[in-house]
Amino acid sequence: MVPRHRPEEISAAMGREIHRLGIRLAVAVFAGMWSMVPALVIYFTDLPPGTAWALALTSGIFAVPVVFWAGLGILWMAWRSIRLRAPGMDLLISLGALAAFVASLWSLAQGRAEVWFDTATMLITLLLFGRLVDTATRRGAVDALLAMEEASPEVALVEEAGRWIARPCAGIAPGTPIAVEAGAPVSMDGVVRRGESRINRAVLTGESALVPVGVGMRVEAGALNLGRRLILSTDRAFGDRDIDRMG
């Protein structure tokens, strides 16, 4: 049996992460823009050395919150990747941003106006944007999983003393006969013992075309029975169903 996951908690955590990344990205875009403007003026304008140096210093001041606040999480993960000996994108971006920042400071210390603070801010901003998009996509997948689980009821009809009684799926052992009424979602994976019907497996596969099923065919939890009543023999325990494994 696979461990039970909690997609609602994961979705909430990702929502908080999206909010945090959004704030840091906003700071990176705002401060990075003002770091880039003086650099562009220096690149494309013939200025007196003193004025050019002052603009270069201004570019560096605006780059500080981008690299060392907005990009703090990136720098931290880069350090952890070194300790774990598992370098990744965070380390690559951190090295590039820090190298540009340190080289710019050295240039300023030498009295020159050739700086690359805008490069450092651009690297951090692009990675933050990519991480925000990635996290939002992952949250969408988790929310889709949550909707998929909600489509599968946690009770099933079990025969007791000649009557079909609703019982929690968690207590139903493999091999137990269960009934799936017409129009109801399937709650347990199983093989059809009696009946013929057509099911919609869109929640599992994304394909909305109806699939005919009959005796001996397997039906998964989450599918929607759109024909007649089916009697299934469960073949997996609750928590080990296909829908659980997908989670």
mmCIF file of C-alpha atoms in Angstrom:
data_model
loop_
_atom_site.group_PDB
_atom_site.id
_atom_site.type_symbol
_atom_site.label_atom_id
_atom_site.label_comp_id
_atom_site.label_asym_id
_atom_site.label_seq_id
_atom_site.Cartn_x
_atom_site.Cartn_y
_atom_site.Cartn_z
ATOM 1 C CA MET A 1 0.000 0.000 0.000
ATOM 2 C CA VAL A 2 1.327 3.438 -0.908
ATOM 3 C CA PRO A 3 1.534 6.115 1.814
ATOM 4 C CA ARG A 4 -1.527 8.364 1.904
ATOM 5 C CA HIS A 5 -0.657 11.806 0.601
ATOM 6 C CA ARG A 6 -2.327 15.096 1.521
ATOM 7 C CA PRO A 7 -2.685 17.100 -1.691
ATOM 8 C CA GLU A 8 -4.633 19.861 0.065
ATOM 9 C CA GLU A 9 -1.666 20.528 2.371
ATOM 10 C CA ILE A 10 0.781 20.402 -0.535
ATOM 11 C CA SER A 11 -1.388 22.826 -2.530
ATOM 12 C CA ALA A 12 -1.551 25.244 0.416
ATOM 13 C CA ALA A 13 2.223 25.076 0.875
ATOM 14 C CA MET A 14 2.769 25.730 -2.820
ATOM 15 C CA GLY A 15 0.349 28.658 -2.629
ATOM 16 C CA ARG A 16 2.495 30.206 0.111
ATOM 17 C CA GLU A 17 5.609 29.558 -1.973
ATOM 18 C CA ILE A 18 4.021 31.238 -5.007
ATOM 19 C CA HIS A 19 3.202 34.269 -2.852
ATOM 20 C CA ARG A 20 6.776 34.412 -1.538
ATOM 21 C CA LEU A 21 8.284 34.037 -5.000
ATOM 22 C CA GLY A 22 5.916 36.671 -6.368
ATOM 23 C CA ILE A 23 7.102 39.243 -3.813
ATOM 24 C CA ARG A 24 10.759 38.457 -4.449
ATOM 25 C CA LEU A 25 10.246 38.575 -8.210
ATOM 26 C CA ALA A 26 8.512 41.955 -7.925
ATOM 27 C CA VAL A 27 11.460 43.334 -5.944
ATOM 28 C CA ALA A 28 13.903 41.826 -8.435
ATOM 29 C CA VAL A 29 12.085 43.359 -11.404
ATOM 30 C CA PHE A 30 11.735 46.804 -9.800
ATOM 31 C CA ALA A 31 15.259 47.083 -8.382
ATOM 32 C CA GLY A 32 16.778 45.283 -11.364
ATOM 33 C CA MET A 33 15.190 47.776 -13.733
ATOM 34 C CA TRP A 34 16.758 50.673 -11.844
ATOM 35 C CA SER A 35 20.071 48.837 -11.785
ATOM 36 C CA MET A 36 19.939 48.377 -15.535
ATOM 37 C CA VAL A 37 19.031 51.982 -16.434
ATOM 38 C CA PRO A 38 22.322 53.558 -15.186
ATOM 39 C CA ALA A 39 24.275 50.737 -16.845
ATOM 40 C CA LEU A 40 22.559 51.439 -20.174
ATOM 41 C CA VAL A 41 23.302 55.137 -19.853
ATOM 42 C CA ILE A 42 26.979 54.306 -19.280
ATOM 43 C CA TYR A 43 27.052 51.883 -22.227
ATOM 44 C CA PHE A 44 25.479 54.230 -24.782
ATOM 45 C CA THR A 45 26.482 57.704 -23.590
ATOM 46 C CA ASP A 46 29.836 59.454 -23.511
ATOM 47 C CA LEU A 47 29.935 60.783 -19.938
ATOM 48 C CA PRO A 48 32.610 62.445 -17.793
ATOM 49 C CA PRO A 49 34.495 59.824 -15.716
ATOM 50 C CA GLY A 50 33.103 61.096 -12.421
ATOM 51 C CA THR A 51 29.490 61.016 -13.617
ATOM 52 C CA ALA A 52 29.929 57.569 -15.157
ATOM 53 C CA TRP A 53 31.423 56.232 -11.911
ATOM 54 C CA ALA A 54 28.517 57.657 -9.883
ATOM 55 C CA LEU A 55 26.011 55.999 -12.210
ATOM 56 C CA ALA A 56 27.912 52.712 -11.957
ATOM 57 C CA LEU A 57 27.742 52.959 -8.157
ATOM 58 C CA THR A 58 23.995 53.646 -8.377
ATOM 59 C CA SER A 59 23.587 50.525 -10.502
ATOM 60 C CA GLY A 60 25.385 48.519 -7.809
ATOM 61 C CA ILE A 61 23.220 49.928 -5.001
ATOM 62 C CA PHE A 62 20.044 48.820 -6.749
ATOM 63 C CA ALA A 63 21.582 45.407 -7.485
ATOM 64 C CA VAL A 64 22.141 44.646 -3.787
ATOM 65 C CA PRO A 65 18.480 43.845 -2.877
ATOM 66 C CA VAL A 66 18.108 41.751 -6.034
ATOM 67 C CA VAL A 67 21.130 39.540 -5.435
ATOM 68 C CA PHE A 68 21.171 39.352 -1.655
ATOM 69 C CA TRP A 69 17.457 39.494 -0.814
ATOM 70 C CA ALA A 70 15.387 38.396 -3.787
ATOM 71 C CA GLY A 71 18.057 35.837 -4.672
ATOM 72 C CA LEU A 72 18.755 34.715 -1.102
ATOM 73 C CA GLY A 73 16.953 31.401 -1.576
ATOM 74 C CA ILE A 74 18.955 30.740 -4.744
ATOM 75 C CA LEU A 75 22.248 31.454 -2.966
ATOM 76 C CA TRP A 76 21.247 29.215 -0.052
ATOM 77 C CA MET A 77 20.332 26.314 -2.337
ATOM 78 C CA ALA A 78 23.605 26.792 -4.213
ATOM 79 C CA TRP A 79 25.514 26.450 -0.932
ATOM 80 C CA ARG A 80 23.509 23.357 0.003
ATOM 81 C CA SER A 81 24.170 21.797 -3.400
ATOM 82 C CA ILE A 82 27.908 22.198 -2.787
ATOM 83 C CA ARG A 83 27.633 20.546 0.625
ATOM 84 C CA LEU A 84 25.549 17.712 -0.844
ATOM 85 C CA ARG A 85 27.868 17.412 -3.862
ATOM 86 C CA ALA A 86 24.865 17.737 -6.164
ATOM 87 C CA PRO A 87 25.392 20.921 -8.218
ATOM 88 C CA GLY A 88 22.415 22.244 -10.104
ATOM 89 C CA MET A 89 20.932 25.346 -11.709
ATOM 90 C CA ASP A 90 21.011 27.319 -8.438
ATOM 91 C CA LEU A 91 24.786 26.919 -8.210
ATOM 92 C CA LEU A 92 25.281 27.904 -11.848
ATOM 93 C CA ILE A 93 23.167 31.062 -11.526
ATOM 94 C CA SER A 94 24.716 31.958 -8.165
ATOM 95 C CA LEU A 95 28.250 31.681 -9.530
ATOM 96 C CA GLY A 96 27.371 33.844 -12.511
ATOM 97 C CA ALA A 97 25.579 36.496 -10.457
ATOM 98 C CA LEU A 98 28.244 36.655 -7.723
ATOM 99 C CA ALA A 99 31.054 36.741 -10.275
ATOM 100 C CA ALA A 100 29.413 39.671 -12.077
ATOM 101 C CA PHE A 101 28.768 41.451 -8.774
ATOM 102 C CA VAL A 102 32.314 40.974 -7.413
ATOM 103 C CA ALA A 103 33.914 41.922 -10.725
ATOM 104 C CA SER A 104 31.818 45.082 -10.767
ATOM 105 C CA LEU A 105 32.886 45.979 -7.224
ATOM 106 C CA TRP A 106 36.520 45.460 -8.194
ATOM 107 C CA SER A 107 36.063 47.720 -11.206
ATOM 108 C CA LEU A 108 34.504 50.422 -9.019
ATOM 109 C CA ALA A 109 37.359 50.103 -6.523
ATOM 110 C CA GLN A 110 39.780 50.744 -9.383
ATOM 111 C CA GLY A 111 37.907 53.942 -10.251
ATOM 112 C CA ARG A 112 36.447 52.557 -13.465
ATOM 113 C CA ALA A 113 32.785 52.688 -14.552
ATOM 114 C CA GLU A 114 32.723 49.350 -16.409
ATOM 115 C CA VAL A 115 30.314 47.296 -14.277
ATOM 116 C CA TRP A 116 28.091 44.241 -14.767
ATOM 117 C CA PHE A 117 25.561 44.614 -11.964
ATOM 118 C CA ASP A 118 22.748 44.421 -14.517
ATOM 119 C CA THR A 119 23.963 40.955 -15.544
ATOM 120 C CA ALA A 120 23.736 39.744 -11.952
ATOM 121 C CA THR A 121 20.213 41.104 -11.513
ATOM 122 C CA MET A 122 19.064 39.650 -14.830
ATOM 123 C CA LEU A 123 20.277 36.158 -13.930
ATOM 124 C CA ILE A 124 18.490 36.214 -10.557
ATOM 125 C CA THR A 125 15.302 37.654 -12.058
ATOM 126 C CA LEU A 126 15.098 35.073 -14.838
ATOM 127 C CA LEU A 127 15.559 32.160 -12.440
ATOM 128 C CA LEU A 128 12.945 33.559 -10.037
ATOM 129 C CA PHE A 129 10.495 33.906 -12.936
ATOM 130 C CA GLY A 130 11.162 30.345 -14.066
ATOM 131 C CA ARG A 131 10.738 29.053 -10.522
ATOM 132 C CA LEU A 132 7.441 30.912 -10.136
ATOM 133 C CA VAL A 133 6.076 29.402 -13.348
ATOM 134 C CA ASP A 134 7.311 25.938 -12.348
ATOM 135 C CA THR A 135 5.723 26.140 -8.884
ATOM 136 C CA ALA A 136 2.420 27.377 -10.306
ATOM 137 C CA THR A 137 2.416 24.479 -12.782
ATOM 138 C CA ARG A 138 3.133 21.967 -10.033
ATOM 139 C CA ARG A 139 0.355 23.416 -7.902
ATOM 140 C CA GLY A 140 -2.032 23.052 -10.825
ATOM 141 C CA ALA A 141 -1.081 19.373 -11.059
ATOM 142 C CA VAL A 142 -1.684 18.891 -7.328
ATOM 143 C CA ASP A 143 -5.066 20.621 -7.560
ATOM 144 C CA ALA A 144 -5.957 18.330 -10.470
ATOM 145 C CA LEU A 145 -5.008 15.355 -8.302
ATOM 146 C CA LEU A 146 -7.200 16.674 -5.494
ATOM 147 C CA ALA A 147 -10.130 17.027 -7.893
ATOM 148 C CA MET A 148 -9.471 13.503 -9.134
ATOM 149 C CA GLU A 149 -9.551 12.108 -5.602
ATOM 150 C CA GLU A 150 -12.768 13.969 -4.833
ATOM 151 C CA ALA A 151 -14.303 12.287 -7.864
ATOM 152 C CA SER A 152 -13.720 8.894 -6.225
ATOM 153 C CA PRO A 153 -16.022 8.324 -3.215
ATOM 154 C CA GLU A 154 -14.598 6.752 -0.059
ATOM 155 C CA VAL A 155 -17.600 4.473 0.471
ATOM 156 C CA ALA A 156 -18.749 1.451 -1.514
ATOM 157 C CA LEU A 157 -21.877 -0.714 -1.606
ATOM 158 C CA VAL A 158 -21.156 -4.078 0.028
ATOM 159 C CA GLU A 159 -23.690 -6.938 0.211
ATOM 160 C CA GLU A 160 -24.736 -7.849 3.765
ATOM 161 C CA ALA A 161 -27.675 -10.177 4.529
ATOM 162 C CA GLY A 162 -29.054 -9.756 1.027
ATOM 163 C CA ARG A 163 -28.851 -5.950 1.105
ATOM 164 C CA TRP A 164 -26.324 -3.542 -0.358
ATOM 165 C CA ILE A 165 -24.955 -1.363 2.439
ATOM 166 C CA ALA A 166 -22.574 1.592 2.092
ATOM 167 C CA ARG A 167 -19.310 0.866 3.902
ATOM 168 C CA PRO A 168 -16.011 2.818 4.112
ATOM 169 C CA CYS A 169 -13.593 1.748 1.402
ATOM 170 C CA ALA A 170 -10.754 1.564 3.927
ATOM 171 C CA GLY A 171 -12.324 -1.528 5.487
ATOM 172 C CA ILE A 172 -12.996 -3.421 2.254
ATOM 173 C CA ALA A 173 -10.572 -6.264 1.545
ATOM 174 C CA PRO A 174 -9.527 -7.376 -1.964
ATOM 175 C CA GLY A 175 -11.919 -9.935 -3.377
ATOM 176 C CA THR A 176 -15.008 -8.343 -1.796
ATOM 177 C CA PRO A 177 -17.980 -7.915 -4.170
ATOM 178 C CA ILE A 178 -19.209 -4.325 -4.449
ATOM 179 C CA ALA A 179 -22.012 -2.749 -6.453
ATOM 180 C CA VAL A 180 -21.669 0.371 -8.613
ATOM 181 C CA GLU A 181 -25.008 1.922 -9.459
ATOM 182 C CA ALA A 182 -25.754 3.542 -12.810
ATOM 183 C CA GLY A 183 -24.593 7.143 -12.797
ATOM 184 C CA ALA A 184 -22.309 6.617 -9.777
ATOM 185 C CA PRO A 185 -18.509 6.864 -9.655
ATOM 186 C CA VAL A 186 -16.485 3.703 -9.042
ATOM 187 C CA SER A 187 -14.929 3.732 -5.569
ATOM 188 C CA MET A 188 -12.644 0.659 -5.712
ATOM 189 C CA ASP A 189 -10.529 -0.991 -8.396
ATOM 190 C CA GLY A 190 -12.029 -4.297 -9.408
ATOM 191 C CA VAL A 191 -12.992 -6.802 -12.070
ATOM 192 C CA VAL A 192 -16.571 -6.952 -13.370
ATOM 193 C CA ARG A 193 -18.371 -10.071 -12.107
ATOM 194 C CA ARG A 194 -21.867 -9.249 -13.341
ATOM 195 C CA GLY A 195 -23.386 -6.680 -15.640
ATOM 196 C CA GLU A 196 -22.457 -4.674 -18.700
ATOM 197 C CA SER A 197 -22.147 -0.921 -18.936
ATOM 198 C CA ARG A 198 -20.218 1.993 -20.359
ATOM 199 C CA ILE A 199 -17.828 4.034 -18.242
ATOM 200 C CA ASN A 200 -16.187 7.427 -18.511
ATOM 201 C CA ARG A 201 -12.501 7.306 -17.497
ATOM 202 C CA ALA A 202 -11.777 10.998 -18.169
ATOM 203 C CA VAL A 203 -10.732 11.683 -14.581
ATOM 204 C CA LEU A 204 -7.970 9.086 -14.961
ATOM 205 C CA THR A 205 -6.929 9.433 -18.591
ATOM 206 C CA GLY A 206 -8.352 12.754 -19.824
ATOM 207 C CA GLU A 207 -10.241 10.849 -22.530
ATOM 208 C CA SER A 208 -13.997 11.499 -22.353
ATOM 209 C CA ALA A 209 -15.074 8.790 -24.844
ATOM 210 C CA LEU A 210 -17.236 6.134 -23.189
ATOM 211 C CA VAL A 211 -15.617 2.721 -22.777
ATOM 212 C CA PRO A 212 -17.790 -0.428 -22.854
ATOM 213 C CA VAL A 213 -17.116 -2.898 -20.016
ATOM 214 C CA GLY A 214 -18.405 -6.381 -19.281
ATOM 215 C CA VAL A 215 -17.669 -9.508 -17.282
ATOM 216 C CA GLY A 216 -13.954 -10.079 -16.749
ATOM 217 C CA MET A 217 -12.925 -6.514 -17.550
ATOM 218 C CA ARG A 218 -11.140 -4.316 -15.036
ATOM 219 C CA VAL A 219 -12.560 -0.999 -13.834
ATOM 220 C CA GLU A 220 -10.595 1.614 -11.860
ATOM 221 C CA ALA A 221 -11.718 3.831 -9.021
ATOM 222 C CA GLY A 222 -12.619 7.299 -10.262
ATOM 223 C CA ALA A 223 -14.315 6.079 -13.435
ATOM 224 C CA LEU A 224 -17.980 7.051 -13.849
ATOM 225 C CA ASN A 225 -20.530 4.317 -14.555
ATOM 226 C CA LEU A 226 -22.935 5.734 -17.145
ATOM 227 C CA GLY A 227 -24.887 2.599 -18.056
ATOM 228 C CA ARG A 228 -26.259 -0.132 -15.826
ATOM 229 C CA ARG A 229 -25.414 -1.458 -12.399
ATOM 230 C CA LEU A 230 -22.124 -3.351 -12.193
ATOM 231 C CA ILE A 231 -20.989 -5.897 -9.627
ATOM 232 C CA LEU A 232 -17.234 -5.798 -9.142
ATOM 233 C CA SER A 233 -14.813 -8.014 -7.304
ATOM 234 C CA THR A 234 -12.250 -5.651 -5.766
ATOM 235 C CA ASP A 235 -8.651 -6.487 -6.599
ATOM 236 C CA ARG A 236 -6.805 -3.793 -4.638
ATOM 237 C CA ALA A 237 -7.148 -2.353 -1.152
ATOM 238 C CA PHE A 238 -8.016 1.256 -0.457
ATOM 239 C CA GLY A 239 -4.764 3.223 -0.615
ATOM 240 C CA ASP A 240 -3.333 0.902 -3.274
ATOM 241 C CA ARG A 241 -5.775 1.754 -6.068
ATOM 242 C CA ASP A 242 -4.564 3.125 -9.385
ATOM 243 C CA ILE A 243 -5.770 6.582 -8.355
ATOM 244 C CA ASP A 244 -3.725 6.310 -5.130
ATOM 245 C CA ARG A 245 -0.636 5.238 -7.023
ATOM 246 C CA MET A 246 -1.025 8.164 -9.391
ATOM 247 C CA GLY A 247 -1.070 10.443 -6.346
#
